[in-house]
Structure formats: C-alpha cells, structure tokens
mmCIF file of C-alpha atoms in Angstrom:
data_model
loop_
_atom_site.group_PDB
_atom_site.id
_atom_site.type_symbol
_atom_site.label_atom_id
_atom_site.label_comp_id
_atom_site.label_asym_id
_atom_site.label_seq_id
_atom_site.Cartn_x
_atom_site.Cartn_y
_atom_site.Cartn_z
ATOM 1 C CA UNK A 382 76.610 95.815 103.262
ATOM 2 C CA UNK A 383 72.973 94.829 103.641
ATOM 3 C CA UNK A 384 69.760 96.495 102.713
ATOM 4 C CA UNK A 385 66.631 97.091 104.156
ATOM 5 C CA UNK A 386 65.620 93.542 103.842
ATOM 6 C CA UNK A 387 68.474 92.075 105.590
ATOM 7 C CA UNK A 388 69.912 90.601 102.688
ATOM 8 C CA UNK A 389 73.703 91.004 101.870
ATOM 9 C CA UNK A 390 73.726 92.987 98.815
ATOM 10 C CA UNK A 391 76.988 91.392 97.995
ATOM 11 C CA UNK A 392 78.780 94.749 97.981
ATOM 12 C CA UNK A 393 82.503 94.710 98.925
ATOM 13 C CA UNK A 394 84.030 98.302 100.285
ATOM 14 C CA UNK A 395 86.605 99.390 97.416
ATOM 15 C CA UNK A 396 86.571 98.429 93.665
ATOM 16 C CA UNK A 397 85.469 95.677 92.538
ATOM 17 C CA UNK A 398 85.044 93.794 89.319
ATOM 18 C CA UNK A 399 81.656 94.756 89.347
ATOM 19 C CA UNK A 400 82.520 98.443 89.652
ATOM 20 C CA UNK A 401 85.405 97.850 86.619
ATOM 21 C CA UNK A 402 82.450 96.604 84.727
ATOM 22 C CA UNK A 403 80.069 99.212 85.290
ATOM 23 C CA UNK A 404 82.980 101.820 84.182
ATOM 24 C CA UNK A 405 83.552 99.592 80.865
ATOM 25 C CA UNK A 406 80.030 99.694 79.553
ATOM 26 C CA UNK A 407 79.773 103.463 80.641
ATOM 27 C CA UNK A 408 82.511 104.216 78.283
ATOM 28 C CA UNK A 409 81.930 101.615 75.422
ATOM 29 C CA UNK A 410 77.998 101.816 75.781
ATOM 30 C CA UNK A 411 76.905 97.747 76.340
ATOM 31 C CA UNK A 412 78.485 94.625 78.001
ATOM 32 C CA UNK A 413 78.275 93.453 74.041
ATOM 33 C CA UNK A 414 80.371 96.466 72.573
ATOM 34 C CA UNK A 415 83.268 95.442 75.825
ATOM 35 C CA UNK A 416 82.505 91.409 74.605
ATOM 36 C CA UNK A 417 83.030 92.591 71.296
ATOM 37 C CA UNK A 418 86.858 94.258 72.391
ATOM 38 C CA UNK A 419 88.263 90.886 73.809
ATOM 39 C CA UNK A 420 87.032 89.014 70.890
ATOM 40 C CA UNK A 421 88.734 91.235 68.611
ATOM 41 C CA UNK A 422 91.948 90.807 71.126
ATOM 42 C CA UNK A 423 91.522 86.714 71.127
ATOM 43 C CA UNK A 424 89.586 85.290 68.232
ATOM 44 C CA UNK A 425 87.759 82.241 68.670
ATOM 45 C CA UNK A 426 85.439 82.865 71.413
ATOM 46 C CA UNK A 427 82.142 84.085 70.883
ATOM 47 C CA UNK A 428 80.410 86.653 71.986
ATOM 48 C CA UNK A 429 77.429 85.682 73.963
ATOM 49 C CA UNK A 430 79.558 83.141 76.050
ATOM 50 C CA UNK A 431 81.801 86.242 76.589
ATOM 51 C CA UNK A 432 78.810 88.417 77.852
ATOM 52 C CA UNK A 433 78.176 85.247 79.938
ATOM 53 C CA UNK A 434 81.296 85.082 81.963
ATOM 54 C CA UNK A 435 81.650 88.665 82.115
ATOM 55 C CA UNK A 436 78.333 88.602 84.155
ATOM 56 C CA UNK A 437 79.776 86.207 86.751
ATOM 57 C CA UNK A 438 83.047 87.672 86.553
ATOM 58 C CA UNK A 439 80.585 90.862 87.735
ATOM 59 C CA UNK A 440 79.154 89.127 91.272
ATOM 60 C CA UNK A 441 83.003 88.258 91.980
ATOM 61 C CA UNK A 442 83.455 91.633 94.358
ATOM 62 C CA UNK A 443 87.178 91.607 94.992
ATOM 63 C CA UNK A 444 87.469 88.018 94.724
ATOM 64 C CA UNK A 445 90.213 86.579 92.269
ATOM 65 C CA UNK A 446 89.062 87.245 88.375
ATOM 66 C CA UNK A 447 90.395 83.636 86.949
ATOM 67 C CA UNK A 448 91.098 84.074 83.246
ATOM 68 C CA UNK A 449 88.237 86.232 82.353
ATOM 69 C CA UNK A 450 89.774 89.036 84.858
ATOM 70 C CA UNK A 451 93.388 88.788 83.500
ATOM 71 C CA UNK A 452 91.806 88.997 80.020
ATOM 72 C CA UNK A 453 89.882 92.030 80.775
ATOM 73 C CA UNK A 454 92.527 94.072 82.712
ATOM 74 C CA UNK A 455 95.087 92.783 79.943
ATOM 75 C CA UNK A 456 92.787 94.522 77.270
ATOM 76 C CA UNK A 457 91.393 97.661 79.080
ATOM 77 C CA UNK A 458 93.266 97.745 82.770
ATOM 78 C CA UNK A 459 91.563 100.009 85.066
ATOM 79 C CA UNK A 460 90.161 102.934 84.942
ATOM 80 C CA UNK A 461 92.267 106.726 84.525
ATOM 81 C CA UNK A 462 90.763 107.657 87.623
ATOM 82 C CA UNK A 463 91.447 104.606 90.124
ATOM 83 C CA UNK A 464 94.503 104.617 88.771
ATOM 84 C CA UNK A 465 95.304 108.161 89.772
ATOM 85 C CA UNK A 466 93.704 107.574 93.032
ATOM 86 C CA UNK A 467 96.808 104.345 93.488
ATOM 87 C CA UNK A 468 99.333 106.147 92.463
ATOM 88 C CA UNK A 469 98.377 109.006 94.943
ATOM 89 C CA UNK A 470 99.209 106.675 97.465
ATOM 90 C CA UNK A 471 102.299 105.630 96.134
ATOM 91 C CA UNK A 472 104.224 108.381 95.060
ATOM 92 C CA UNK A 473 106.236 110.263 98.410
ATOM 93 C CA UNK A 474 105.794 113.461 97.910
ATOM 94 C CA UNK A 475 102.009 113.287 97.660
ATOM 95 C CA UNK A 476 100.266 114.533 100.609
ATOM 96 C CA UNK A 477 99.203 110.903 101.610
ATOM 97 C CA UNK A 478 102.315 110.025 103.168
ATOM 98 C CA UNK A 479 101.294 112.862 105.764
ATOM 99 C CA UNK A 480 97.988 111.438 107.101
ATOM 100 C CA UNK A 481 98.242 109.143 109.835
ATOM 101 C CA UNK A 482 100.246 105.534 109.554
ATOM 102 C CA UNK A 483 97.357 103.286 110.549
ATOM 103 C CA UNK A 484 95.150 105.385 108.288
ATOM 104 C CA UNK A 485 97.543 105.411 105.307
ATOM 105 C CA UNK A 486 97.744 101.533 105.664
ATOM 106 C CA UNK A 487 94.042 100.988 105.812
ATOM 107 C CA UNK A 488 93.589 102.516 102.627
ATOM 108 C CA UNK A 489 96.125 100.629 101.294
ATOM 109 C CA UNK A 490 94.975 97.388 102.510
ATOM 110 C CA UNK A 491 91.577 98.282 101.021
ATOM 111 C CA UNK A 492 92.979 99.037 97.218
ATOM 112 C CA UNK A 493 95.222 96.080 97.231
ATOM 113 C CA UNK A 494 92.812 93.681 96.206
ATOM 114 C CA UNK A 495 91.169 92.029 92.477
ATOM 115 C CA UNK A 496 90.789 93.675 90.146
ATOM 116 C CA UNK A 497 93.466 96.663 91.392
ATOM 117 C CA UNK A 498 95.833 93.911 93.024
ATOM 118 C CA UNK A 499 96.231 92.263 89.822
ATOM 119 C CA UNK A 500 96.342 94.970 87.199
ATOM 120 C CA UNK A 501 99.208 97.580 86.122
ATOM 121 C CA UNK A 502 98.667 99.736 88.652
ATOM 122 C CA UNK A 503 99.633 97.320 91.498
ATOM 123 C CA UNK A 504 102.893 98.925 91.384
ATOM 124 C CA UNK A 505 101.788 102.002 93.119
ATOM 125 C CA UNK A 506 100.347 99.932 96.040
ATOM 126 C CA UNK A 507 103.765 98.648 96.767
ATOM 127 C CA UNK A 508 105.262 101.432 97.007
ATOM 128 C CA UNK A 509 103.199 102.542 99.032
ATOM 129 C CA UNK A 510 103.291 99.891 101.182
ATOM 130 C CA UNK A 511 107.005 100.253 101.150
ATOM 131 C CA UNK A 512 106.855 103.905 101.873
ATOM 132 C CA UNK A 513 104.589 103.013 104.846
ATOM 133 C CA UNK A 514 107.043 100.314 105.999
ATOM 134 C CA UNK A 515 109.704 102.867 106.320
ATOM 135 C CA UNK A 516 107.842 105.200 108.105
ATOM 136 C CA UNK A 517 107.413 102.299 110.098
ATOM 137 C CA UNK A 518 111.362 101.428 111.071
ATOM 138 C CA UNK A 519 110.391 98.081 109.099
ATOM 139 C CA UNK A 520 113.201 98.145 106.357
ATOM 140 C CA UNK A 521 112.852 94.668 105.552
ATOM 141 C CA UNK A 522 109.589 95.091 104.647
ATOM 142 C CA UNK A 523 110.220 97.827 102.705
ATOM 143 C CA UNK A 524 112.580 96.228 100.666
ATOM 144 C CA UNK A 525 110.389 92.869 99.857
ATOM 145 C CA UNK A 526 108.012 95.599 98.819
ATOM 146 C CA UNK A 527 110.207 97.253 96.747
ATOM 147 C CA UNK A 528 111.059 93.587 94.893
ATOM 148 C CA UNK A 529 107.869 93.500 94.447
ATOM 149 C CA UNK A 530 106.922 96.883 92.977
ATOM 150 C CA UNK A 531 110.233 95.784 90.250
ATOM 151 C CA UNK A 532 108.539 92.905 89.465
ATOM 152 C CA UNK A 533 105.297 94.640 88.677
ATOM 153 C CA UNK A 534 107.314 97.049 86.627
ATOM 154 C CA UNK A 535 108.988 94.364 84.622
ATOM 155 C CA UNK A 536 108.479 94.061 80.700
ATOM 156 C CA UNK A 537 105.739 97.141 81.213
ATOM 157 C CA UNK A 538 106.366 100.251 78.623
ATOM 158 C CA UNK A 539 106.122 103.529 80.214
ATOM 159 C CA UNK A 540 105.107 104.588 84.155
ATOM 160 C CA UNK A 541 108.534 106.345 84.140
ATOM 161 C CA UNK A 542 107.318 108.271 87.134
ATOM 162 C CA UNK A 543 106.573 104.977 88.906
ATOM 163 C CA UNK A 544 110.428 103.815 87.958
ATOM 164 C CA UNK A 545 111.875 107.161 89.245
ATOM 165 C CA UNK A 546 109.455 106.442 92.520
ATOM 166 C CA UNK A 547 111.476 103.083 92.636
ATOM 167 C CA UNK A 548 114.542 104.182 92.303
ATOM 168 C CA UNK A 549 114.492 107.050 95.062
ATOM 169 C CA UNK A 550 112.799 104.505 97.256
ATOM 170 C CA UNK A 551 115.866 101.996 96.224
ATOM 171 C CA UNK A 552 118.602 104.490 97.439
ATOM 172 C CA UNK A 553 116.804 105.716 100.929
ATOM 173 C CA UNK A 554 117.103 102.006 101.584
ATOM 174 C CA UNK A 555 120.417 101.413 100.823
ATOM 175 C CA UNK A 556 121.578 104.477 102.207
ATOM 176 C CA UNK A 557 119.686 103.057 105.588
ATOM 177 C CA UNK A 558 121.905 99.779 105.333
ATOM 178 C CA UNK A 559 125.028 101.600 104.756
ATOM 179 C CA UNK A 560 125.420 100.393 100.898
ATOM 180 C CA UNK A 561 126.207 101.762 98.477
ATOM 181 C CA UNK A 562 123.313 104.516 96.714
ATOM 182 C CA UNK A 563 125.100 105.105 92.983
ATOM 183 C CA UNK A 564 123.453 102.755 90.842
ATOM 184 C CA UNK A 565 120.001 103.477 92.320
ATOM 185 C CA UNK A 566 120.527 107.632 91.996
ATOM 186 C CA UNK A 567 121.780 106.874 88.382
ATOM 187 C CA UNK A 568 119.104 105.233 87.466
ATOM 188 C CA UNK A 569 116.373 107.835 88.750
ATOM 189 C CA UNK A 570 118.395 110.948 86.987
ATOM 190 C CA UNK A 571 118.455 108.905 83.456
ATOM 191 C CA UNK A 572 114.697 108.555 83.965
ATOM 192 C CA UNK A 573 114.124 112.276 84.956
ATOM 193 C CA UNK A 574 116.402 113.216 81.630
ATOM 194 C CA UNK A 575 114.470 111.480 79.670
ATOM 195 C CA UNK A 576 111.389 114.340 79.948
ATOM 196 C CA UNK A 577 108.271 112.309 80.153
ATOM 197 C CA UNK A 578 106.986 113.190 83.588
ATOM 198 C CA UNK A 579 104.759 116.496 84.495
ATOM 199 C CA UNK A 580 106.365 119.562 85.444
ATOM 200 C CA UNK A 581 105.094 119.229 89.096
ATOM 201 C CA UNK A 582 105.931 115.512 89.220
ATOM 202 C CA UNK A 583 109.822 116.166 87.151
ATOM 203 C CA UNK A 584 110.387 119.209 90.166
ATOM 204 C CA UNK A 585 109.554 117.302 93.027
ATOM 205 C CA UNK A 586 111.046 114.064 92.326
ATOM 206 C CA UNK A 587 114.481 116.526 90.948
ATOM 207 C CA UNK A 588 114.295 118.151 94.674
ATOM 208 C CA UNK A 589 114.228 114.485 95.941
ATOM 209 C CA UNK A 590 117.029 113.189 93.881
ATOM 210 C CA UNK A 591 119.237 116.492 94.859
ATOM 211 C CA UNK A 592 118.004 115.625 98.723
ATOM 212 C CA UNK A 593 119.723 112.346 98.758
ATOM 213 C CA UNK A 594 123.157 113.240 97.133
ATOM 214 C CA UNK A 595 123.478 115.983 99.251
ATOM 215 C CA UNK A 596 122.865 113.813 102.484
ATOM 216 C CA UNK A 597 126.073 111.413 100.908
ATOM 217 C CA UNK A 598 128.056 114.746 101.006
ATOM 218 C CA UNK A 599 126.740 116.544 104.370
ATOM 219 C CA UNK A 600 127.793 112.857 105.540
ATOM 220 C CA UNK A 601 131.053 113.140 104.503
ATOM 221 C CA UNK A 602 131.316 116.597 105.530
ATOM 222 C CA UNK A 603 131.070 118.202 102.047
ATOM 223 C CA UNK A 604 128.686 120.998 103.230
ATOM 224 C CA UNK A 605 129.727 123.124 100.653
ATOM 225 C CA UNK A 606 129.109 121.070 98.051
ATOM 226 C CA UNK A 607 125.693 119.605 99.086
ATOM 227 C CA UNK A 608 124.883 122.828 100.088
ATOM 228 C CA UNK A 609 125.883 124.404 95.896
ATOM 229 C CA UNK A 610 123.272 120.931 94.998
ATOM 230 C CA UNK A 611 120.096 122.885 96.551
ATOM 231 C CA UNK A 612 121.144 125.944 95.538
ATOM 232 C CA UNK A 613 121.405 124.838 91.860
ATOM 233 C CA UNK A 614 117.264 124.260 91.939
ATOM 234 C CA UNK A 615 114.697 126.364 89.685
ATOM 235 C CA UNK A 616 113.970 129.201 92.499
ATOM 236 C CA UNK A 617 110.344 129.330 91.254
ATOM 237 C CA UNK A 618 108.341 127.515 93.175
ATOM 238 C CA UNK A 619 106.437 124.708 90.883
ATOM 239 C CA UNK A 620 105.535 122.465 93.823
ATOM 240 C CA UNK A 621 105.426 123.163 97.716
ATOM 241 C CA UNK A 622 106.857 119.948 98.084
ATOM 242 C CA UNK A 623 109.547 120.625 95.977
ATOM 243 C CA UNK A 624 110.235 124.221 96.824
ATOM 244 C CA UNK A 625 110.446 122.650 100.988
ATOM 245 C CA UNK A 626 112.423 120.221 99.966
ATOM 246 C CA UNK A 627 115.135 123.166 97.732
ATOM 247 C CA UNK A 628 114.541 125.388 101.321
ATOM 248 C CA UNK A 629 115.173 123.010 104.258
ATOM 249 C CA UNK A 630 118.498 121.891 102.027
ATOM 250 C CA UNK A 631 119.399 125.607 101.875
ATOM 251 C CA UNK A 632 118.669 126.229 105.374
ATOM 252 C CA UNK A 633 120.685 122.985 106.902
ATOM 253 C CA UNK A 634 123.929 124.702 104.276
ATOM 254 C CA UNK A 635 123.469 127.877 105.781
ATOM 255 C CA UNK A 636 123.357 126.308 109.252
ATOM 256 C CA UNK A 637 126.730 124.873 108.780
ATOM 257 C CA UNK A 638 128.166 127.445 107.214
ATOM 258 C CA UNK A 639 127.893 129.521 109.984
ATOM 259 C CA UNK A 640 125.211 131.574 108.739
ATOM 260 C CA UNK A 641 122.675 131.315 111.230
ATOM 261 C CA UNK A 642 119.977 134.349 110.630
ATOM 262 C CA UNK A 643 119.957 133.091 107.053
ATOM 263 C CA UNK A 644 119.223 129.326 107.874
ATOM 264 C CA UNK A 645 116.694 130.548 110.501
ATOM 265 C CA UNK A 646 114.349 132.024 107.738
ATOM 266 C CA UNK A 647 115.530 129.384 105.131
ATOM 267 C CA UNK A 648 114.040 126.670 107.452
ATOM 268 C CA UNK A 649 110.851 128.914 108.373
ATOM 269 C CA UNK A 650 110.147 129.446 104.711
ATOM 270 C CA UNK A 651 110.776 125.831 104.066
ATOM 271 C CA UNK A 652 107.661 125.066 107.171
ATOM 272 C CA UNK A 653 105.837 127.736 104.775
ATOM 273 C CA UNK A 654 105.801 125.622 101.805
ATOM 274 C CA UNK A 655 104.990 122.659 103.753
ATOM 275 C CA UNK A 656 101.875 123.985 105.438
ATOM 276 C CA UNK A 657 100.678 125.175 101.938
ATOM 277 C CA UNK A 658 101.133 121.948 100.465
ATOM 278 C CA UNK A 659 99.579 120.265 103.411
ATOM 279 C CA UNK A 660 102.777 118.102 104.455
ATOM 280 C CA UNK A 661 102.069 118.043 107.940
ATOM 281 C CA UNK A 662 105.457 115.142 108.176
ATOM 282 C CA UNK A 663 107.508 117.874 106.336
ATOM 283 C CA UNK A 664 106.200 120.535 108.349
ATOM 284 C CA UNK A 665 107.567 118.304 111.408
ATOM 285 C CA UNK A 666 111.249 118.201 109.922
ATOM 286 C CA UNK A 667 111.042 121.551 109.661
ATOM 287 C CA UNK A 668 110.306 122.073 112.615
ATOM 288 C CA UNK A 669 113.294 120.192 113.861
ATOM 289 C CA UNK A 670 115.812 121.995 111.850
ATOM 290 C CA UNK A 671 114.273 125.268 113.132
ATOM 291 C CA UNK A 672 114.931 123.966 116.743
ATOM 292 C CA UNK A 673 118.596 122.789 115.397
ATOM 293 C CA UNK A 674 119.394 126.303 114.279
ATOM 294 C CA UNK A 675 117.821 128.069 117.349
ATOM 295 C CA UNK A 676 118.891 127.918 121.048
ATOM 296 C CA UNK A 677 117.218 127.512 124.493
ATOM 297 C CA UNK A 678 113.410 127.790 125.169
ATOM 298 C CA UNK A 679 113.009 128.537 121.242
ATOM 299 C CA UNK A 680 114.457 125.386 120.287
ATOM 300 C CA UNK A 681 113.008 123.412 122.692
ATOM 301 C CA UNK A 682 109.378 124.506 122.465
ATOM 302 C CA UNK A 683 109.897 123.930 117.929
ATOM 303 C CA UNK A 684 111.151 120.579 119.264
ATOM 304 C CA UNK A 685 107.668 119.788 121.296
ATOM 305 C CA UNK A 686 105.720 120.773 118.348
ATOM 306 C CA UNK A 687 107.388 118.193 115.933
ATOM 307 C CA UNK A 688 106.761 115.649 118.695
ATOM 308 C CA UNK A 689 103.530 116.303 118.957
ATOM 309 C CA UNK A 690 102.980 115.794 115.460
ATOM 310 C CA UNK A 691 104.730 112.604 115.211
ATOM 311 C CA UNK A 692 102.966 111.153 118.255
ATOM 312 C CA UNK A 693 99.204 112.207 116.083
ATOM 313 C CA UNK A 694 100.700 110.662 112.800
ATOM 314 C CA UNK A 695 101.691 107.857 114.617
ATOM 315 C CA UNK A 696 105.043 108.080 113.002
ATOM 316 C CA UNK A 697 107.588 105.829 114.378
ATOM 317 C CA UNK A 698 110.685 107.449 111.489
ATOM 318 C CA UNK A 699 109.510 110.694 112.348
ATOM 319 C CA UNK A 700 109.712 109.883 116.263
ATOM 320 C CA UNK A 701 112.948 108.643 116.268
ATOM 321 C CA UNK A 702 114.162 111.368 114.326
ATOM 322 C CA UNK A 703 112.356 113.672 116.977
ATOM 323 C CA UNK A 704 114.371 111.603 119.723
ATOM 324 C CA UNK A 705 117.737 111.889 117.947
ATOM 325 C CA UNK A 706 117.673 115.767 118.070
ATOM 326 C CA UNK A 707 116.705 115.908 121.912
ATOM 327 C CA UNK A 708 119.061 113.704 122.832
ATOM 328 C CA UNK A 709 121.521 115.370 121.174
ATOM 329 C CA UNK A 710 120.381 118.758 122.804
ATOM 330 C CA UNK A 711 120.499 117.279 126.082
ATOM 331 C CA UNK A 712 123.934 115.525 125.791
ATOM 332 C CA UNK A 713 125.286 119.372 124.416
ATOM 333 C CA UNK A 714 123.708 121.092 127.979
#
C-alpha cells in the first residue's frame, strides 16, 4: 500500500507481526513490559536487546519471524480475536463454508501466512483448506491437509473443538474412499463426551456426528435405524445448523418410510433453519431433498434452484450432487 508520497508504507494486507505487536503493547502497556515477559520465559537475555529485535521483528509484515517470532508466539500466541476469526474459517458448520469457493480460498490464502501460519491457530487454516478442497472434488488435497492440521494438533493441550473438527473431517474422507469410518467417529464422540465445547459448538458438531452414522446405515439400507439416530436429537433448536442438520435427517427417514407429506415439511423446515442461519450450501441440499420427495414440475423447478446456487458458489461437491439427482430423475421418466 503506498501513501500520498508514493512511498510503500510497507503494509502487507492481513496480520502481520507488526499488527501482533501493536496488540501486545495494547494489552501489556510498553514494548518493555512484552520484553520483560520473554525474559522472564528465557533468562539470560536482556532487555534492551529484546526491545531491539522486537522492533525489526515489527517491519517483518508477514515475512518469516526467525527465532524472535517463534519466541513470541510460543509465549503469548495470537490474539483471542484473530484467533476466532481462523477458526471461523475452519470449523464446517460456520457460515463460511457457504460463501463462494474462490472467495473462501482467498481469505484463506490471506490468513495463512507469519505470524498466523506459524502459531497455534494454524490448525484452523487447514481445515479449512481441507474443507475447501472437498468442496472442491480434490480429496487428495484434503487429506494432505488434514495430515497437516494433526500435526499442528500434536503435543498441544486443549482445542478439543478443533480435534472433533478433525475427526468429522477424517471420516467424510474415508467414507469418500470407501474405508472404513469407526475409528475416526470414535474418536470425535469421546471428544464430544468429554464436555468442554460450547453448547452451540457440542449441538452442531453432535448433529454432524449423528449425520455420518446414519449415512453408514441409510447405505446399508438401515433406514429405520438411521432414521431413530436423528430422531434421538434435543428437539430445541440451539443452532440452525444443527437443528437443519436433525430436520433434513428426519425428512430423508420419513421419505423412505413411505411417509411422504411428513418428509415434505420435514425437508421445508430443514431449508427454514438454513436460511436463518445463513447456509446458503445447506439451503441447496435442501432443496434437493425437497425435489427428491416431490414429483413433476415441483421437483424439477426445487432442482433448478439448487443449481443455481451451486453454479453462484462455485461449488463443484454441491454440483455434482445437483447432477446426481437429475440424472437420476431423468433415468426414472
């Protein structure tokens, strides 16, 4: 970015070590008093050379930090609110899965950089990265993301919701290579049990783990039983994304049972709680299992509004899923 002089101000788009800095002496009051902290964490330096190659660690934008940045990220990480905004973008059923691809990847390609790229909260950009992958069709890359995001995770206390986020992601992909999904589902419900995460956060990611053990059954053509799964959710809705994801599973049991009027509002509710949580992508599948349930013009036209939507998300999964359906329809006429 330049100013009115025409001089580069040196200003890189995103956060920088600069801007890690700047939040550091707002919250500990002088470059000294954050000198001070990483003496206290590794005796034997002094301070003023301390204040010294925090300053030049401070011109290195998004440039790699060298031992000063490791130290400083080691001591303090970033800040509560950049790592919010990281793990926004990697958790699934955050809204940020339903903007755009190319948008969703700019963003990430923007965040994964110093100091973010190399601090805790690097996780999250993986799995976002991965999520982005799959929507994508790219499930290779998904899964060298998801290696990654492990490796992040590795010898760190806590971010349980991060290792439930892994796990989920772990099983989708398996369950896309045909192997098996056990260990990965086992591993996300001893996570949930153990009670750490938010209400909001424990509902959604339940509804998520129920989601993928009920598509094992439907896939063996245990209806029934996946169908008992969504109806064994909390009926109060704590999340939209959760109470779409407790609806649409309802509405495809229903469906199969032979219960048609029932699925038909089941799957209309379940677009309901997506367009109030702003899921446009869930709002899509919705969509599709309304035109599954339907016949005729009524299918056909839900049908053209889930393409639509998948064609302005530029949303290859979604597409394909879209394709499936009306290929289906049109080898049934």
């Amino acid at each position: 970015m330049a100013d009115e002089s025409g001089q580069d101000s040196g200003h890189a788009a995103g956060f920088t070590w600069g801007d890690l800095l700047a939040a550091l002496i707002e919250e500990h009051g002088t470059l000294s008093a954050v000198a001070w902290r990483l003496v206290e964490q590794a005796p034997g330096d002094d301070v003023a050379s301390i204040e010294r190659a925090l300053r030049r660690l401070r011109r290195r934008g998004q440039l790699d930090g060298g031992v000063w940045g490791q130290r400083l990220l080691r001591v303090f990480g970033v800040p509560a609110t950049v790592e919010s905004r990281v793990r926004w973008m990697g958790l699934y059923h955050s809204p940020f899965g339903d903007l755009p691809l190319p948008l969703c990847l700019d963003q990430l390609r923007l965040w994964d950089r110093p100091p973010v790229s190399t601090s805790r909260a690097r996780v999250w950009l993986h799995l976002g990265h991965a999520s982005c992958a799959l929507r994508g069709r790219a499930l290779e890359d998904a899964a060298a993301q998801l290696t990654r995001a492990s490796a992040a995770l590795a010898g760190l206390a806590g971010h349980d919701d991060a290792r439930v986020e892994l796990a989920l992601i772990e099983a989708y992909v398996a369950s896309q290579r045909g192997e098996p999904v056990h260990a990965a589902l086992a591993a996300a419900e001893r996570t949930l049990a153990s009670g750490t995460l938010a209400a909001a956060d424990a509902a959604c990611f339940r509804a998520r783990l129920v989601d993928q053990r009920a598509y094992q059954l439907n896939r063996a053509g245990d209806h029934a039983a996946a169908l008992a799964l969504f109806e064994s959710l909390p009926a109060d809705d704590v999340h939209p994304f959760a109470s779409y994801r407790r609806d649409a599973g309802r509405a495809f049991g229903c469906f199969r049972a032979g219960r048609r009027e029932e699925a038909l509002a089941l799957a209309w509710r379940a677009c309901e709680h997506a367009g109030d949580g702003g899921y446009t992508r869930l709002r899509a599948m919705g969509l599709l299992l309304v035109a599954r349930v339907q016949d005729g013009p009524a299918s056909a036209a839900a049908r053209a509004r889930a393409r639509a939507i998948a064609l302005r998300l530029d949303d290859g999964e979604l597409l394909a899923r879209v394709e499936r359906q009306e290929q289906a329809s049109r080898g049934a006429s």
